[in-house]
Tab-separated table of C-alpha atoms in Angstrom:
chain	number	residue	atom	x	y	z
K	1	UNK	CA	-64.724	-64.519	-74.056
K	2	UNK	CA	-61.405	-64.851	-74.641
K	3	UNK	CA	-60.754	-61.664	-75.621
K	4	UNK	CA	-62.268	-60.523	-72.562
K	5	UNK	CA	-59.832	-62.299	-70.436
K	6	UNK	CA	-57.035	-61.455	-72.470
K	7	UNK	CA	-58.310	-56.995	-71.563
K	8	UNK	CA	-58.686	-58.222	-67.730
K	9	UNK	CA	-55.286	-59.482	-67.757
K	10	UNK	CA	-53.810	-56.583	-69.369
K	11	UNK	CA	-55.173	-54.563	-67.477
K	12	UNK	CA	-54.363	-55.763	-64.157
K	13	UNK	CA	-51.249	-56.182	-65.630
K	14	UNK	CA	-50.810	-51.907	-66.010
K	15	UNK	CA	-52.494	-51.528	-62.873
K	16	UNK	CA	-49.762	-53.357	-60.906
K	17	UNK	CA	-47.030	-51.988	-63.228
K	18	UNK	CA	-48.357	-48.581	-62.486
K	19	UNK	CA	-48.233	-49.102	-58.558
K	20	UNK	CA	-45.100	-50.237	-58.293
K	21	UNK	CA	-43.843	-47.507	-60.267
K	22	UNK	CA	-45.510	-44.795	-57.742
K	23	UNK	CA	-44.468	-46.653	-54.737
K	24	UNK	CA	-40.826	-47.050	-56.198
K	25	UNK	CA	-40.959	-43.522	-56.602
K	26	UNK	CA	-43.175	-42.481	-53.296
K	27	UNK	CA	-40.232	-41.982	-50.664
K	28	UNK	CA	-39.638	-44.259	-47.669
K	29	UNK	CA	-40.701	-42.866	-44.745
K	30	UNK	CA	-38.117	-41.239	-42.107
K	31	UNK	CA	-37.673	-42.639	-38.459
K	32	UNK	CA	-37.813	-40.148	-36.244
K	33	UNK	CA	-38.396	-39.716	-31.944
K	34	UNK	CA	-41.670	-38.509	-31.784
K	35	UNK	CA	-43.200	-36.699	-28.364
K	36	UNK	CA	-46.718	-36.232	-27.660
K	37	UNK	CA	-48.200	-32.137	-26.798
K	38	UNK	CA	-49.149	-32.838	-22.903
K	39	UNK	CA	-50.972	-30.827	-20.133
K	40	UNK	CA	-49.070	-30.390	-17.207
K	41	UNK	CA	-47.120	-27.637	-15.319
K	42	UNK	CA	-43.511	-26.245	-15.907
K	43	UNK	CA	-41.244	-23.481	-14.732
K	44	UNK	CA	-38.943	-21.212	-16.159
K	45	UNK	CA	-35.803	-21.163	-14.005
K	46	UNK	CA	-32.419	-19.877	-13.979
K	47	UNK	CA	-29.627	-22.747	-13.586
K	48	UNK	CA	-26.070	-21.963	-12.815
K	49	UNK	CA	-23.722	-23.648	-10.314
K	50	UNK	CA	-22.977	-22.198	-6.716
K	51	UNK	CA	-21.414	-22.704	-3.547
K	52	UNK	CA	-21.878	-22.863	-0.794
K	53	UNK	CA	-20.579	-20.404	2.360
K	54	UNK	CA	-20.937	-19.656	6.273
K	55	UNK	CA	-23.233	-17.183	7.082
K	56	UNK	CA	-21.325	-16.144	9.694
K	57	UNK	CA	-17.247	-16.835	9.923
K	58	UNK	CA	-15.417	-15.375	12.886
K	59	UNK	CA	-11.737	-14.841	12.595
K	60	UNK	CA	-9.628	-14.844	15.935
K	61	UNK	CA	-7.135	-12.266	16.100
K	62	UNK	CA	-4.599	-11.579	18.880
K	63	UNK	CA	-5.802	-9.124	20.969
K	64	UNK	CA	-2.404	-7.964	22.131
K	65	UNK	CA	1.282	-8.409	21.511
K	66	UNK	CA	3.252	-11.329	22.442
K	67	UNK	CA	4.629	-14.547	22.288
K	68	UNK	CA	2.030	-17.123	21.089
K	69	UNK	CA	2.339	-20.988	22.168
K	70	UNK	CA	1.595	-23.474	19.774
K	71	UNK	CA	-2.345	-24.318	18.757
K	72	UNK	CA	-3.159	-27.643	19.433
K	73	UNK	CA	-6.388	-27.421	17.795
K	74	UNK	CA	-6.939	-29.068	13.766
K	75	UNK	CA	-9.349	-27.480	11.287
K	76	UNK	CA	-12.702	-29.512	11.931
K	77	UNK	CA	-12.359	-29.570	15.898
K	78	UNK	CA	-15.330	-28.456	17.824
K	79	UNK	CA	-15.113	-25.804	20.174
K	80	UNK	CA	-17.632	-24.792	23.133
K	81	UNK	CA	-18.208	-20.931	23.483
K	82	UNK	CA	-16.234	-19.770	26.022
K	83	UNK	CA	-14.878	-22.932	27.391
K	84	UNK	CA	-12.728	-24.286	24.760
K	85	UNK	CA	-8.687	-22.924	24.663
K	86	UNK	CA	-7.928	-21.928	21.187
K	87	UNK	CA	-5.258	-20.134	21.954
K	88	UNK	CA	-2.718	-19.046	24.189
K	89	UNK	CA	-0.191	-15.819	24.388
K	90	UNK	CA	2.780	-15.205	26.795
K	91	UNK	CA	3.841	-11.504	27.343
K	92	UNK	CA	7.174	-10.549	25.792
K	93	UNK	CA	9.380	-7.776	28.009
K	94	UNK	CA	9.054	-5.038	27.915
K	95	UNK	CA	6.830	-4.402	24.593
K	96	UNK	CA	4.065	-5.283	26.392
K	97	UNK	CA	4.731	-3.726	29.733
K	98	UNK	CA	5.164	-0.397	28.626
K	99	UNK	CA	3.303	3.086	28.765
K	100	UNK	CA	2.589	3.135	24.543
K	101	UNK	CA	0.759	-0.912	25.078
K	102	UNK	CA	-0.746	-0.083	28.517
K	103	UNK	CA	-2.394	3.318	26.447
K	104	UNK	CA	-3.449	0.884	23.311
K	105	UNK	CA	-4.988	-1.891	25.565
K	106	UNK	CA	-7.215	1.018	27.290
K	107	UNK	CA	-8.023	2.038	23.993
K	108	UNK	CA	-9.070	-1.467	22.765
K	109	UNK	CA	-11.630	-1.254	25.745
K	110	UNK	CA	-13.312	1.633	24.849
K	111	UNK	CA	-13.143	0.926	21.579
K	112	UNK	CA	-15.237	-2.910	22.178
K	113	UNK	CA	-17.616	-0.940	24.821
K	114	UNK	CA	-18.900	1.371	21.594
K	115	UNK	CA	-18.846	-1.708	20.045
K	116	UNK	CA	-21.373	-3.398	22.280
K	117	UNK	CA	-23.707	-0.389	22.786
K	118	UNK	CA	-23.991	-0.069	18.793
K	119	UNK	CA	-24.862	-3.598	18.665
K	120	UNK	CA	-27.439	-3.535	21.642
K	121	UNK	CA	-29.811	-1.316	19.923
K	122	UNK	CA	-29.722	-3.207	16.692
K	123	UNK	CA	-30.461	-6.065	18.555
K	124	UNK	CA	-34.078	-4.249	20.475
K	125	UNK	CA	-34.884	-3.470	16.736
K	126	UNK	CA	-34.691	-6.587	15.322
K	127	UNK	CA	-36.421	-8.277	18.191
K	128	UNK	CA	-39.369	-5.310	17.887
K	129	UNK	CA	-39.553	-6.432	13.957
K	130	UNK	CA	-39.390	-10.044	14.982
K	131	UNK	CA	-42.633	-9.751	17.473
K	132	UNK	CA	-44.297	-7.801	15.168
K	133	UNK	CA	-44.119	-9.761	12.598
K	134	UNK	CA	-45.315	-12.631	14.767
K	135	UNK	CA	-48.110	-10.753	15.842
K	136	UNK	CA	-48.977	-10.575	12.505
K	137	UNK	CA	-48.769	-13.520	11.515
K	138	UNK	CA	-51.220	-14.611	14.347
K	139	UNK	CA	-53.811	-12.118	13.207
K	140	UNK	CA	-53.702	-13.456	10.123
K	141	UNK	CA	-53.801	-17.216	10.994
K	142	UNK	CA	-56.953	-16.157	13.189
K	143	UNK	CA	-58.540	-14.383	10.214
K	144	UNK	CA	-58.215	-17.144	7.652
K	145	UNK	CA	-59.278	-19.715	10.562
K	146	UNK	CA	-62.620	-17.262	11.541
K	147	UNK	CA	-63.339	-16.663	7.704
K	148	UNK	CA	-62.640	-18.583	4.494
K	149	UNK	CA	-61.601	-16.432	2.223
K	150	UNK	CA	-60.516	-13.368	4.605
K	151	UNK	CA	-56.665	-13.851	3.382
K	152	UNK	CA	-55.122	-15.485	0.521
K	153	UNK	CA	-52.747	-18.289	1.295
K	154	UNK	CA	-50.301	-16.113	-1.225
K	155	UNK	CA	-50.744	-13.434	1.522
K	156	UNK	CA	-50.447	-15.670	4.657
K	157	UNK	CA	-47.444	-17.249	2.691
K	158	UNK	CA	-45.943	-13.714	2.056
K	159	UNK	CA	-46.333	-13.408	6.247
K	160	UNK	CA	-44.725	-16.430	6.483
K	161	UNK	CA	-41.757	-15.552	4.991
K	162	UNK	CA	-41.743	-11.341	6.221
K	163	UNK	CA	-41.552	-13.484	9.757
K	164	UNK	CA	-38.872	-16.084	8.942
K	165	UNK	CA	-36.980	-13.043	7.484
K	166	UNK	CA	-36.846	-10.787	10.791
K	167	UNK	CA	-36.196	-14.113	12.956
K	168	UNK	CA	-33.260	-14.601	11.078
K	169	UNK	CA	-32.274	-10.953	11.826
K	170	UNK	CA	-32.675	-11.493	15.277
K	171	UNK	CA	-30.135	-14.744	15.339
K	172	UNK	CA	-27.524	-12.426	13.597
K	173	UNK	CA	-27.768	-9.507	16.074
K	174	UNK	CA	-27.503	-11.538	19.200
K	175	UNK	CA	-24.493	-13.151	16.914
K	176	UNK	CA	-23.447	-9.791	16.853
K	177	UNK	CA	-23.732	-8.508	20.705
K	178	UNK	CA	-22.039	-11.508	21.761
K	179	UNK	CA	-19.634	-11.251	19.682
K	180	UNK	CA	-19.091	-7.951	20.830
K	181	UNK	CA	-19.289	-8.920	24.437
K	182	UNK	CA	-16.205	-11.544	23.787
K	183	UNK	CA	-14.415	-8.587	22.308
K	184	UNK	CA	-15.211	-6.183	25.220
K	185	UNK	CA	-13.978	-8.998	27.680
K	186	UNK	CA	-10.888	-9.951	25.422
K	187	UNK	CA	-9.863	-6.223	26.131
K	188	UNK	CA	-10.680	-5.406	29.674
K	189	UNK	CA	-8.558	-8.875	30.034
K	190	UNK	CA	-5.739	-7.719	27.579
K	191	UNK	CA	-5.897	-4.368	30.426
K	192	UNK	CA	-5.418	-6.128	33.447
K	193	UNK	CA	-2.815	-8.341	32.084
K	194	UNK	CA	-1.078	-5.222	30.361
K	195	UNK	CA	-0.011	-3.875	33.769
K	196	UNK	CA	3.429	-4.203	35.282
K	197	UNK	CA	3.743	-6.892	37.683
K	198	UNK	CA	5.058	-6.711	40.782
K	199	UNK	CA	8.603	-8.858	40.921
K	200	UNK	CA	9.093	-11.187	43.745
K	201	UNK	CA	11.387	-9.595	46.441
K	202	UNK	CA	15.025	-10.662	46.770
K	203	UNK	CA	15.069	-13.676	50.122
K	204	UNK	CA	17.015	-12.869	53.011
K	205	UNK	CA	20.241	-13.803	53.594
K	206	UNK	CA	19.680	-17.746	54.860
K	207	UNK	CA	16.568	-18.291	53.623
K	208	UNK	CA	15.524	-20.886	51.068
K	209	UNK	CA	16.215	-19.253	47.468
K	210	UNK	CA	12.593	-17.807	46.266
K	211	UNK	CA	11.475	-19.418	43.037
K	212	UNK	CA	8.416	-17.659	42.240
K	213	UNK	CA	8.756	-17.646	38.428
K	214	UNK	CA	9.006	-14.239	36.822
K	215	UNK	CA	5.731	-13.505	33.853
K	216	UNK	CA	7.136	-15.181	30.523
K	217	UNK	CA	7.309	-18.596	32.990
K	218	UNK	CA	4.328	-18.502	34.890
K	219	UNK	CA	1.190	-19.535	33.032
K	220	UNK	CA	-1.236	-17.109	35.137
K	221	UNK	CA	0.437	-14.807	32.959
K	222	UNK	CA	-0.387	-16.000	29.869
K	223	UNK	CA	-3.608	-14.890	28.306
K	224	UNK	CA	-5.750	-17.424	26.984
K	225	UNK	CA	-8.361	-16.586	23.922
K	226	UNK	CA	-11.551	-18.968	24.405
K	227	UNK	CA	-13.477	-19.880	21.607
K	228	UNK	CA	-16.390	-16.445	21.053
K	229	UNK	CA	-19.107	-19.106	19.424
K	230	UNK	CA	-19.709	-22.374	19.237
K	231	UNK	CA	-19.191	-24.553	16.186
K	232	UNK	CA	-15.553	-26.134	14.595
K	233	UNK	CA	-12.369	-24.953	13.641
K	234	UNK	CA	-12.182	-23.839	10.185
K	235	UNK	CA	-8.778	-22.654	9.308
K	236	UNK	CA	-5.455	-22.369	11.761
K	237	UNK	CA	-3.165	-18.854	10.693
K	238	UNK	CA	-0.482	-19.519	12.930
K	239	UNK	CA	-0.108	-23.584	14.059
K	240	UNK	CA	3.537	-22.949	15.071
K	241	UNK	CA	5.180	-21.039	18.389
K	242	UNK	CA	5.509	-17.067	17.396
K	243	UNK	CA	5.723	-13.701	18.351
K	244	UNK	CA	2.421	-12.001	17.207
K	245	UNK	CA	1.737	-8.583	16.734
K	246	UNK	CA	-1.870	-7.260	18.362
K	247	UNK	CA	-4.384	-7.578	15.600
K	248	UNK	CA	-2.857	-10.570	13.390
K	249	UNK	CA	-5.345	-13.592	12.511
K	250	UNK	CA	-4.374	-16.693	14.467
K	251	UNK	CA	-7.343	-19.157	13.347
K	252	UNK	CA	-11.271	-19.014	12.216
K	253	UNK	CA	-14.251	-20.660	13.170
K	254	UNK	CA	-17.730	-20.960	12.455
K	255	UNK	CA	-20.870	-22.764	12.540
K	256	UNK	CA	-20.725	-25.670	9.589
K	257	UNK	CA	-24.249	-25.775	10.150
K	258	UNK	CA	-25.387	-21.734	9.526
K	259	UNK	CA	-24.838	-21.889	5.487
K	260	UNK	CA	-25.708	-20.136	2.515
K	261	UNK	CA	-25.549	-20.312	-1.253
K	262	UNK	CA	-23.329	-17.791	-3.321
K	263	UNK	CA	-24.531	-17.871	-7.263
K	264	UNK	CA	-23.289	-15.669	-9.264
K	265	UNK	CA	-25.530	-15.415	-12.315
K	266	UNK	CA	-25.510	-13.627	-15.790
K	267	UNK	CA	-26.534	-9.755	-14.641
K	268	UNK	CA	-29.509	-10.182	-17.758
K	269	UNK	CA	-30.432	-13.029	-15.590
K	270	UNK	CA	-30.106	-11.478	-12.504
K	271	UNK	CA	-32.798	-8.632	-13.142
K	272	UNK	CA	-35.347	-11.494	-13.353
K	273	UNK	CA	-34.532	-12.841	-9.997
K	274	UNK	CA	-36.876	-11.481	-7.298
K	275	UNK	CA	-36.587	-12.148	-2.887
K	276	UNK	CA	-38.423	-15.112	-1.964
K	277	UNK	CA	-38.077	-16.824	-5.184
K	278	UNK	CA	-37.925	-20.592	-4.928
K	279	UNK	CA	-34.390	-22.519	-5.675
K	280	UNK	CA	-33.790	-26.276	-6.126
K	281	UNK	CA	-29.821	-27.521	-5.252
K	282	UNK	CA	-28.974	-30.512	-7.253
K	283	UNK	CA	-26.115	-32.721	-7.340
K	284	UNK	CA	-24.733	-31.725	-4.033
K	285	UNK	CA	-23.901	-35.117	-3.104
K	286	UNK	CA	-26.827	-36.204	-1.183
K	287	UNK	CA	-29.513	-38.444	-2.600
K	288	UNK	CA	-32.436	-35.829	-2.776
K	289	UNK	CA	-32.400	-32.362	-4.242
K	290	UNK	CA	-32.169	-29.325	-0.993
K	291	UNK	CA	-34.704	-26.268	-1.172
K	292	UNK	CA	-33.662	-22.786	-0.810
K	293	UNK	CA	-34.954	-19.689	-1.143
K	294	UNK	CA	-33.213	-15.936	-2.412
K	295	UNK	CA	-32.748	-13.609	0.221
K	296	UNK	CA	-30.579	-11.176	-2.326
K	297	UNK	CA	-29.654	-10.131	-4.881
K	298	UNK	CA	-26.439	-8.373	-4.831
K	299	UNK	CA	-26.761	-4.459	-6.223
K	300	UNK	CA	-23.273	-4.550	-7.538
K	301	UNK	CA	-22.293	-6.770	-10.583
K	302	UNK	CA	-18.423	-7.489	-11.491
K	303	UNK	CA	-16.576	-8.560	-14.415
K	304	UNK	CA	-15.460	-12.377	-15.064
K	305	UNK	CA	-13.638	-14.002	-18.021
K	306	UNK	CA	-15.519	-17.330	-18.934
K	307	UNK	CA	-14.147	-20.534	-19.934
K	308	UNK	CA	-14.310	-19.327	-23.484
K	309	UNK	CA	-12.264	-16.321	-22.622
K	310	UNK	CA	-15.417	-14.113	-23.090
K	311	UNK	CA	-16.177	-11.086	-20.261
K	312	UNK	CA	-19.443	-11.216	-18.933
K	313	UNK	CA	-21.049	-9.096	-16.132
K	314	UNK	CA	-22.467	-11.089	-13.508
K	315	UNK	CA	-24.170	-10.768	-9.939
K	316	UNK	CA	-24.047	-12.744	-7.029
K	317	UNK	CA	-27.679	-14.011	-5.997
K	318	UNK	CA	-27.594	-14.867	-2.068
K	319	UNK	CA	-29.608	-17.949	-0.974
K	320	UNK	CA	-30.730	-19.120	2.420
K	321	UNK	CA	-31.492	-22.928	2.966
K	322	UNK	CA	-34.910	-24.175	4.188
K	323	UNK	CA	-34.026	-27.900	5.098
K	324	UNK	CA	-33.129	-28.619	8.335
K	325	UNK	CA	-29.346	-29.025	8.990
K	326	UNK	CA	-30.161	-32.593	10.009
K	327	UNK	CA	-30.691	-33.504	6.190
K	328	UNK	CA	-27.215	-31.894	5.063
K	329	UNK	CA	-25.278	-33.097	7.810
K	330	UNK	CA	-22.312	-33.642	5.234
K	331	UNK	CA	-23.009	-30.043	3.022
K	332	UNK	CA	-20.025	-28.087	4.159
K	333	UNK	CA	-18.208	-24.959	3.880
K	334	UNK	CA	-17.549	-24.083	-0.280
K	335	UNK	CA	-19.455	-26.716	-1.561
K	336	UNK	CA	-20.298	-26.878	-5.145
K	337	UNK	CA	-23.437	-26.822	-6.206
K	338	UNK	CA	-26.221	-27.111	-8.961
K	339	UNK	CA	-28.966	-24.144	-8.327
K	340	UNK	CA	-32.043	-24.002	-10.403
K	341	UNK	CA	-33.662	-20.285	-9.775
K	342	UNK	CA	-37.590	-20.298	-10.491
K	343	UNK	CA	-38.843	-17.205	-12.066
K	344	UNK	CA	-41.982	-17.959	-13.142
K	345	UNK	CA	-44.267	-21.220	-13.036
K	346	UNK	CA	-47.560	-22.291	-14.907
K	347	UNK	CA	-49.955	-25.283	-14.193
K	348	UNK	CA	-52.057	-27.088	-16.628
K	349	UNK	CA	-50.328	-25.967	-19.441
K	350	UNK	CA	-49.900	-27.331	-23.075
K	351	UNK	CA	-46.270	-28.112	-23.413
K	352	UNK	CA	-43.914	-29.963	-25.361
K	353	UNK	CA	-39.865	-30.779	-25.307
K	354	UNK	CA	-37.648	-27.955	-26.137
K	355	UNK	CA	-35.864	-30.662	-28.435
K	356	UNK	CA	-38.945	-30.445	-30.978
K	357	UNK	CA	-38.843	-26.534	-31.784
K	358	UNK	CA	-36.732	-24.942	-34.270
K	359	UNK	CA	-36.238	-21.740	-35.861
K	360	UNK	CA	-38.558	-19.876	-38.980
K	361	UNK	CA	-37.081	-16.471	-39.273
K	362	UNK	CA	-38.272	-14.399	-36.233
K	363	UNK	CA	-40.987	-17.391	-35.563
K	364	UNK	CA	-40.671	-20.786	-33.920
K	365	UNK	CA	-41.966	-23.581	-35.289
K	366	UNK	CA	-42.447	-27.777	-35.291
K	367	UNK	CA	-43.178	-30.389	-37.019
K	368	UNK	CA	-46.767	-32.226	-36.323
K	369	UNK	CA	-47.243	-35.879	-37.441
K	370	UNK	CA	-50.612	-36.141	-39.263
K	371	UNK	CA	-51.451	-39.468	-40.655
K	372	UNK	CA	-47.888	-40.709	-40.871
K	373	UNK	CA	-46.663	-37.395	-42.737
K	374	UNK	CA	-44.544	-34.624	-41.084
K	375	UNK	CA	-46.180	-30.855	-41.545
K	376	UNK	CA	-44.557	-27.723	-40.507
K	377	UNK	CA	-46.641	-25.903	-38.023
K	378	UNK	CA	-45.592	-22.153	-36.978
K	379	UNK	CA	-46.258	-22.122	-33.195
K	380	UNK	CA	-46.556	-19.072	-30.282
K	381	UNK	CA	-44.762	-19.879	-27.216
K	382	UNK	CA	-44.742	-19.048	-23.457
K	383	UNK	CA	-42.068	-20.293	-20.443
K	384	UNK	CA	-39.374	-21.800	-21.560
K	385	UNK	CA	-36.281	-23.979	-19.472
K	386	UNK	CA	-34.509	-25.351	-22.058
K	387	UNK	CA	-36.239	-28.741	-21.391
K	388	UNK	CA	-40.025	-27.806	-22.153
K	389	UNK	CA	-41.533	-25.068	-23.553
K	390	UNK	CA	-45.482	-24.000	-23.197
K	391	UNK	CA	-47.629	-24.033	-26.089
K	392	UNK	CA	-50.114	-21.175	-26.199
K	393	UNK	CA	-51.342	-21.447	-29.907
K	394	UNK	CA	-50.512	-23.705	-33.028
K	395	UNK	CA	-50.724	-27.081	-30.907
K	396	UNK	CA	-53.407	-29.310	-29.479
K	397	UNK	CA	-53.143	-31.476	-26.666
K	398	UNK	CA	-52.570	-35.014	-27.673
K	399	UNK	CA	-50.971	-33.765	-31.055
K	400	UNK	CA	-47.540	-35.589	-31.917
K	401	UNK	CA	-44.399	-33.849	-32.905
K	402	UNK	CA	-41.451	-34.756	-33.889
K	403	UNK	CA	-37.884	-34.437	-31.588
K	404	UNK	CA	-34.659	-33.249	-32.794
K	405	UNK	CA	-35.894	-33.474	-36.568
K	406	UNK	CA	-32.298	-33.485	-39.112
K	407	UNK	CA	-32.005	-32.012	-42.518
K	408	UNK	CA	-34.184	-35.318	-43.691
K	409	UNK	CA	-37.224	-34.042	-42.558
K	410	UNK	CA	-39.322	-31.632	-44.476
K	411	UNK	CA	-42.797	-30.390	-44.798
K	412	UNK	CA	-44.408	-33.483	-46.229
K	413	UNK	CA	-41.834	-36.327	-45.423
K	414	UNK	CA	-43.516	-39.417	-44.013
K	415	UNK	CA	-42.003	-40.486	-40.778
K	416	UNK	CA	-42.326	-43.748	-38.720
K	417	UNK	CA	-41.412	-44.027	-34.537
K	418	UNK	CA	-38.239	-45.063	-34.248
């Protein structure tokens, strides 16, 4: 019996030897962020920074020679459409009295009147486009309301936007005829005010000395520029008393309100990006992202030196904004921003973070945690953002991976959460 105890003992005794000689040598396992495969939807977008930019910008230029009085106005003033005085000119003897300016200001009429009758017919088409459109848009409502089914809402959506498009046409035609109006008036004004006056007659002897003031003095002389549009004062050219030549820029001014997004985007990039694509505008300043959508892309790509002093060809992508002005009150002109391009989207997909995928010679792969052991697992993927990428073979849902796994993990290496 004795000796039977004495076996038992010894036994045991190798057992335990024995296991703590294989757990001694089994190696500790690895902590490690671990990220479970989900269902859910994600989008592959393009992100590069823009800014932002007037639609429209109009630049105020003296319409004839002269003497110009100093502009009281300050970048960021409002101004009315044809009420508010931006600017002032007094005429200068004799440059602007003569044959050669009377000749140039008749000119400058005829010139704005061709003006105007180019931008009247662009204006009819635009406004045919824009009630077709609508009338199209009405079928279709009708259709989709009379029959589920008759019209896709991809279709009625594609309507939607053909109809938003043309309406925005409109706005920048009758931008366009008035502005050409203003310039037609500026110049039949510049005319009237470019002919010789006639100069008070010398008083009789004994009567009161006349003291009707001669052009340069007397303000009905001086030809006041009103503002062509309404919105603020963006930049002043000349703030100070000069003589202008006809033509030079004295201020500009725009709506703060009527803005787009310039993004100029890698050209490999920009051959993805289609019209109507959706874009998100992040860290503007505001508290909640703005929506926009591409209206163009530029056809014509240009050359600039990166940060890194490397070329690259790149291609401005034009972007209107869909949020009302009212929630960007404080967005103004060249603004940056953060735009995030869709290009394609997927719903109830298998994805997992970007972080968790590496490299296997043309092939991507990732490690899956089975039973508390890491195993290498070659894996087929879909979209892609550089945050999460779809899984369309190699994963299951619910499967774990591992994140950002180091040179300590290998095929086989237990791992623990961290």
């Amino acid at each position: 019996m004795k000796s039977l105890v004495r076996r038992i003992l010894l036994i045991g005794f190798v057992a335990a030897v024995a296991a703590a000689i294989i757990l001694g040598l089994r190696p500790a396992p690895v902590e490690a962020d671990l990220a479970k495969v989900v269902r859910g939807e994600i989008r592959e977008t393009v992100d590069q920074d823009g800014k932002t930019r007037l639609r429209e910008r109009y630049t105020v230029s003296a319409p004839l020679a002269g003497r110009l009085l100093r502009i009281e106005l300050d970048p960021g003033d409002q101004v009315a459409a044809g009420e508010t005085l931006v600017a002032s000119i007094e005429p200068r003897d004799p440059e602007l009295l003569d044959a050669r300016a009377l000749l140039q200001a008749e000119a400058n009429v005829k010139a704005a009147e061709a003006k105007l009758a180019r931008a009247t017919p662009l204006l009819d088409e635009a406004t045919a486009n824009l009630e077709f459109a609508e009338a199209d848009m009405r079928r279709a409502r009708a259709a989709q309301r009379e029959s589920v089914g008759a019209i896709t809402q991809n279709e009625l959506e594609n309507k939607e936007m053909f109809r938003r498009t043309r309406a925005a046409l409109v706005r920048s035609a009758q931008h366009s005829q008035e502005i050409a109006q203003f310039e037609l008036d500026q110049a039949r004004a510049a005319l009237l005010r470019s002919r010789p006056p006639e100069k008070p007659a010398k008083p009789a002897a004994g009567e009161e000395q006349g003291r009707a003031p001669y052009p340069q003095q007397d303000p009905q002389w001086h030809f006041n520029i009103l503002s062509p549009i309404n919105g603020r004062v963006l930049r002043v050219f000349k703030e100070s008393e000069a003589v202008v030549a006809a033509g030079e820029p004295l201020l500009e001014i725009g709506d703060p309100h009527d803005l787009e997004i310039e993004i100029d985007v890698l050209s490999r990039d920009a051959v993805k990006v289609r019209p109507g694509a959706t874009v998100m505008l992040e860290e503007w300043g505001g508290d909640r992202p703005l929506h926009g959508e591409v209206r163009l892309v530029e056809p014509s790509g240009f050359t600039k030196i990166s940060t890194l002093g490397v070329e690259e060809q790149r291609v401005n992508v034009i972007v209107d904004l869909i949020d009302p002005p009212q929630q960007r009150d404080d967005l103004g002109d060249g603004f940056r921003v953060e735009a995030r391009i869709v290009i394609a989207e997927a719903d109830d997909v298998l994805k997992i973070p970007s972080s968790a995928l590496f490299r296997v010679g043309d092939d991507w792969a990732t490690f899956r945690v089975e039973n508390g052991v890491a195993r290498q697992q070659t894996v087929k993927l879909g979209l892609e953002n550089g945050l999460e990428a779809e899984i369309r073979d190699g994963l299951a849902e619910g499967d774990v991976v591992v994140m950002h796994p180091g040179d300590n993990v290998v095929d086989g290496q237990a791992v623990k959460p961290r």
